[in-house]
XYZ file of C-alpha atoms in Angstrom:
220
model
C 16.633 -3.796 6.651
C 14.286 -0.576 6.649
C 11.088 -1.310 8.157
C 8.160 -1.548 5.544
C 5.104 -1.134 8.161
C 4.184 -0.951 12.141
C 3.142 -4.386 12.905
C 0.522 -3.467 15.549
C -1.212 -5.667 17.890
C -4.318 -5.156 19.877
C -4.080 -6.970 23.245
C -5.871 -7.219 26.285
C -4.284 -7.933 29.296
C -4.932 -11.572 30.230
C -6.332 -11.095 33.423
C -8.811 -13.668 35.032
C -12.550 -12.935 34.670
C -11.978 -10.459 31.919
C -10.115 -12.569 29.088
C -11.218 -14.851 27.045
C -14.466 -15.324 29.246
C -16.572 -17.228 26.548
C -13.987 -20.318 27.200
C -15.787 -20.463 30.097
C -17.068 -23.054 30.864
C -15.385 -25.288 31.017
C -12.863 -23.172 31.511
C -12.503 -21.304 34.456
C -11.179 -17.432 34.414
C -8.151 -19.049 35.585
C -7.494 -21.413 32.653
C -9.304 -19.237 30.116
C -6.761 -16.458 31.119
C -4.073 -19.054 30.759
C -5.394 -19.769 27.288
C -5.243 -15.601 25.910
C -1.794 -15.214 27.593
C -0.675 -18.064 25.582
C -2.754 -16.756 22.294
C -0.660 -13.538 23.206
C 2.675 -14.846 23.271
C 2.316 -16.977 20.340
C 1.357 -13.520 18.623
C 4.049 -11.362 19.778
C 6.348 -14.630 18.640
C 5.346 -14.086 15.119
C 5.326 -10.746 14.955
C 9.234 -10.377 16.297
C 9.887 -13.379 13.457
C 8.198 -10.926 10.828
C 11.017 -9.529 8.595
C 10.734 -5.580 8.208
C 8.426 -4.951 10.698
C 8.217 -2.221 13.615
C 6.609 -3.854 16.162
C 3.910 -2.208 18.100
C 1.407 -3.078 20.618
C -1.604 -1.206 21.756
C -2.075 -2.571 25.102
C -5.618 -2.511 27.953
C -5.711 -3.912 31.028
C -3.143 -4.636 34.381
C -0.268 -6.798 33.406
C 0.051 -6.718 37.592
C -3.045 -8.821 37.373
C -2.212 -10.558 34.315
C -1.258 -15.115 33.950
C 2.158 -15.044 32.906
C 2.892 -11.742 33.529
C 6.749 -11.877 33.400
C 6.735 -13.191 30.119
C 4.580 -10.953 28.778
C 6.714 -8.302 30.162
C 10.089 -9.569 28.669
C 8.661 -9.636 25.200
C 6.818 -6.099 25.070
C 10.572 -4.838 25.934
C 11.157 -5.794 22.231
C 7.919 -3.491 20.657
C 6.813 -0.114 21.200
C 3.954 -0.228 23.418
C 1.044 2.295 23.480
C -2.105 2.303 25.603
C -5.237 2.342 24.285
C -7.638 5.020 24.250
C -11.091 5.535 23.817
C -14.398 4.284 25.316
C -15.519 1.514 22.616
C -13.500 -0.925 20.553
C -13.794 0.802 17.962
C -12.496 4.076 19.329
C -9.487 2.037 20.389
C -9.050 0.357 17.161
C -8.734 4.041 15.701
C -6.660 5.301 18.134
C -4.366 2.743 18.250
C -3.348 3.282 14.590
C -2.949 6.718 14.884
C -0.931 6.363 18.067
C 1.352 3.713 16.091
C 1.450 5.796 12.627
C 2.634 8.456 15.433
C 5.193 5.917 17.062
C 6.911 5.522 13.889
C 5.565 7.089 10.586
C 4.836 4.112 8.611
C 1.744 2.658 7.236
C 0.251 -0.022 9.842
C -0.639 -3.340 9.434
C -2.715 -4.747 13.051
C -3.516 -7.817 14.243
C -5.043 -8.930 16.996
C -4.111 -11.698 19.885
C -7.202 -14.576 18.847
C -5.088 -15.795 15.966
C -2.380 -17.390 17.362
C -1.886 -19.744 14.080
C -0.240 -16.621 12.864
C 3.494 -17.399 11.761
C 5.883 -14.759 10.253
C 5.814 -15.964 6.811
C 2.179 -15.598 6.568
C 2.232 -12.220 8.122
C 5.348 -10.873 6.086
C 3.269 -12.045 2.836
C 0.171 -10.000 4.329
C 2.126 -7.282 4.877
C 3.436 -7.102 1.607
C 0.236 -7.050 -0.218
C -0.203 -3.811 1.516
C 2.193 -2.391 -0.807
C 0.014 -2.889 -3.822
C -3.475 -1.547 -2.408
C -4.541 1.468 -0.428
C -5.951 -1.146 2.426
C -5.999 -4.502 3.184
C -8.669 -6.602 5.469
C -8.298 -10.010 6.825
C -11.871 -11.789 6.669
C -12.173 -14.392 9.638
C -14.395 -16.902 9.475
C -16.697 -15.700 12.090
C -17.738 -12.899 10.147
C -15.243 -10.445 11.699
C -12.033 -9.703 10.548
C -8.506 -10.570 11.848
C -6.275 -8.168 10.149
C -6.636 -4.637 8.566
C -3.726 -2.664 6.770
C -3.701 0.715 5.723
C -1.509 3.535 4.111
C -3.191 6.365 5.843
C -3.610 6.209 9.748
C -6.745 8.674 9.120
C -9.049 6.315 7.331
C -9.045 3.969 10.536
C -11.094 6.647 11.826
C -14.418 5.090 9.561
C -13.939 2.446 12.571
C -16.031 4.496 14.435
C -18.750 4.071 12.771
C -18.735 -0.103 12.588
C -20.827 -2.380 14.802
C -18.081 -4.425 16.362
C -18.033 -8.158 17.074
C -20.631 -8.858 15.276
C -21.158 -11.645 12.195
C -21.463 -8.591 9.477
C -18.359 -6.394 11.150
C -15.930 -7.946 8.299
C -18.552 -6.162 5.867
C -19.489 -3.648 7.352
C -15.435 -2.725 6.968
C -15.269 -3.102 3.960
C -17.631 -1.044 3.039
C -16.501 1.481 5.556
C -13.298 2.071 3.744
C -15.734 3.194 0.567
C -13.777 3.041 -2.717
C -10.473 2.442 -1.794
C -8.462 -0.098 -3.275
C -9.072 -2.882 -0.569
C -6.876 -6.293 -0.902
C -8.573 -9.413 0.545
C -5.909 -11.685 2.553
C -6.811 -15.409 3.517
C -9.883 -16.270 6.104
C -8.441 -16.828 8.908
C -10.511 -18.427 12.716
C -10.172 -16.568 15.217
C -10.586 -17.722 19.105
C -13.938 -16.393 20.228
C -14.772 -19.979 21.596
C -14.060 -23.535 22.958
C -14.983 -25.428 19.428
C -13.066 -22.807 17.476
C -10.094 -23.124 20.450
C -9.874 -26.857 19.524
C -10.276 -26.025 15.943
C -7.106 -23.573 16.326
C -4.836 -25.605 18.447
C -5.716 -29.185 16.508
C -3.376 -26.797 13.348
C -1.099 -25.205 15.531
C -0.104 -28.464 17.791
C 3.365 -27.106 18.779
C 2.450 -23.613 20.228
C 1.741 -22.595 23.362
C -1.932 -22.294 22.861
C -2.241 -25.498 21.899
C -0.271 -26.621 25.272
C -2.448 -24.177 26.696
C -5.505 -26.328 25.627
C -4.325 -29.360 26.518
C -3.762 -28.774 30.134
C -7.111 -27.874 30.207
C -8.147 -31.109 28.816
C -10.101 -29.237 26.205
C -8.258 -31.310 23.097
C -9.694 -34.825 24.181
């Protein structure tokens, strides 16, 4: 089948002390690392079980330093991977979909790694509403968004000019990409902290996250 989209993920490397660091506490770095690198792989999981996908993944950080490094490894053998670029998240964001419109020439479709509910037949139907719009945004329930499609690698560029993790970002998107022909998909949590964690695992019981979770205790 001939790819539709690049599939692109933003990641951080899960590296203790700089992932996932609002788990903590009662986390520690450790665990809380643990936690993303299992977010991660449940992520790259759905996106290699997406039908007509290129999959792409905009990587920061030392995978050296990284929990579960090898794993990691073996499944970014399967996706182009890029390194991000820029001084801000936002800069990144943009850059990233240019360097994965680059990669491939196709329209991209990104994700993130703090939605590891994600399963391919929800992202192959998200994809495919791309088809029918100029854009398409993912609101999460935190304000933010989780997902954010578009035809033309250029427009990513109004990222620049968005306030990032904030409770307004998801709007402040939207109205970023002006009058285009936007598509909503459906809200989505993403894992910012421990009572959305639980929130996200207590749905997803059989992932790794979830396993993740309970080792830390965190589900009782």
């Amino acid at each position: 089948m001939t790819p539709s989209v690049s599939l692109l993920v933003v990641a951080k490397a899960p590296v203790p002390g700089l992932a996932k660091t609002r788990l903590c506490p009662p986390a520690t770095p450790a665990e809380a690392a643990d936690i993303a690198a299992a977010a991660l792989l449940d992520t790259l999981d759905a996106v290699l079980g997406t039908p007509r996908v290129r999959p792409v993944v905009a990587l920061t950080g030392s995978l050296g330093d990284a929990r579960r490094s090898a794993e990691i490894r073996a499944v970014l053998r399967r996706c182009t991977v890029v390194a991000q670029r820029g001084r801000s998240f936002a800069d990144r964001l943009a850059n990233a979909h240019a360097d994965a419109h680059r990669a491939h020439g196709l329209p991209v479709f990104q994700i993130g790694m703090d939605t590891p509910q994600l399963t391919p037949a929800l992202l192959a139907e998200s994809v495919d509403r791309l088809a029918a719009h100029d854009a398409v945004l993912g609101p999460a329930a935190d304000g933010g968004w989780w997902a954010l499609g578009l035809h033309d690698p250029a427009v990513a560029a109004a990222l620049r000019t968005v306030p990032m993790s904030r409770s307004d970002t998801g709007a402040s998107t939207l109205r970023a990409l002006g009058d285009r022909d936007t598509g909503l998909l459906p809200v989505l949590s993403d894992v910012d902290d421990m009572a959305t964690a639980r929130e996200v695992a207590a749905a997803v019981p059989h992932t790794r996250f979830a396993a993740a979770l309970a080792r830390l205790g965190a589900l009782r």
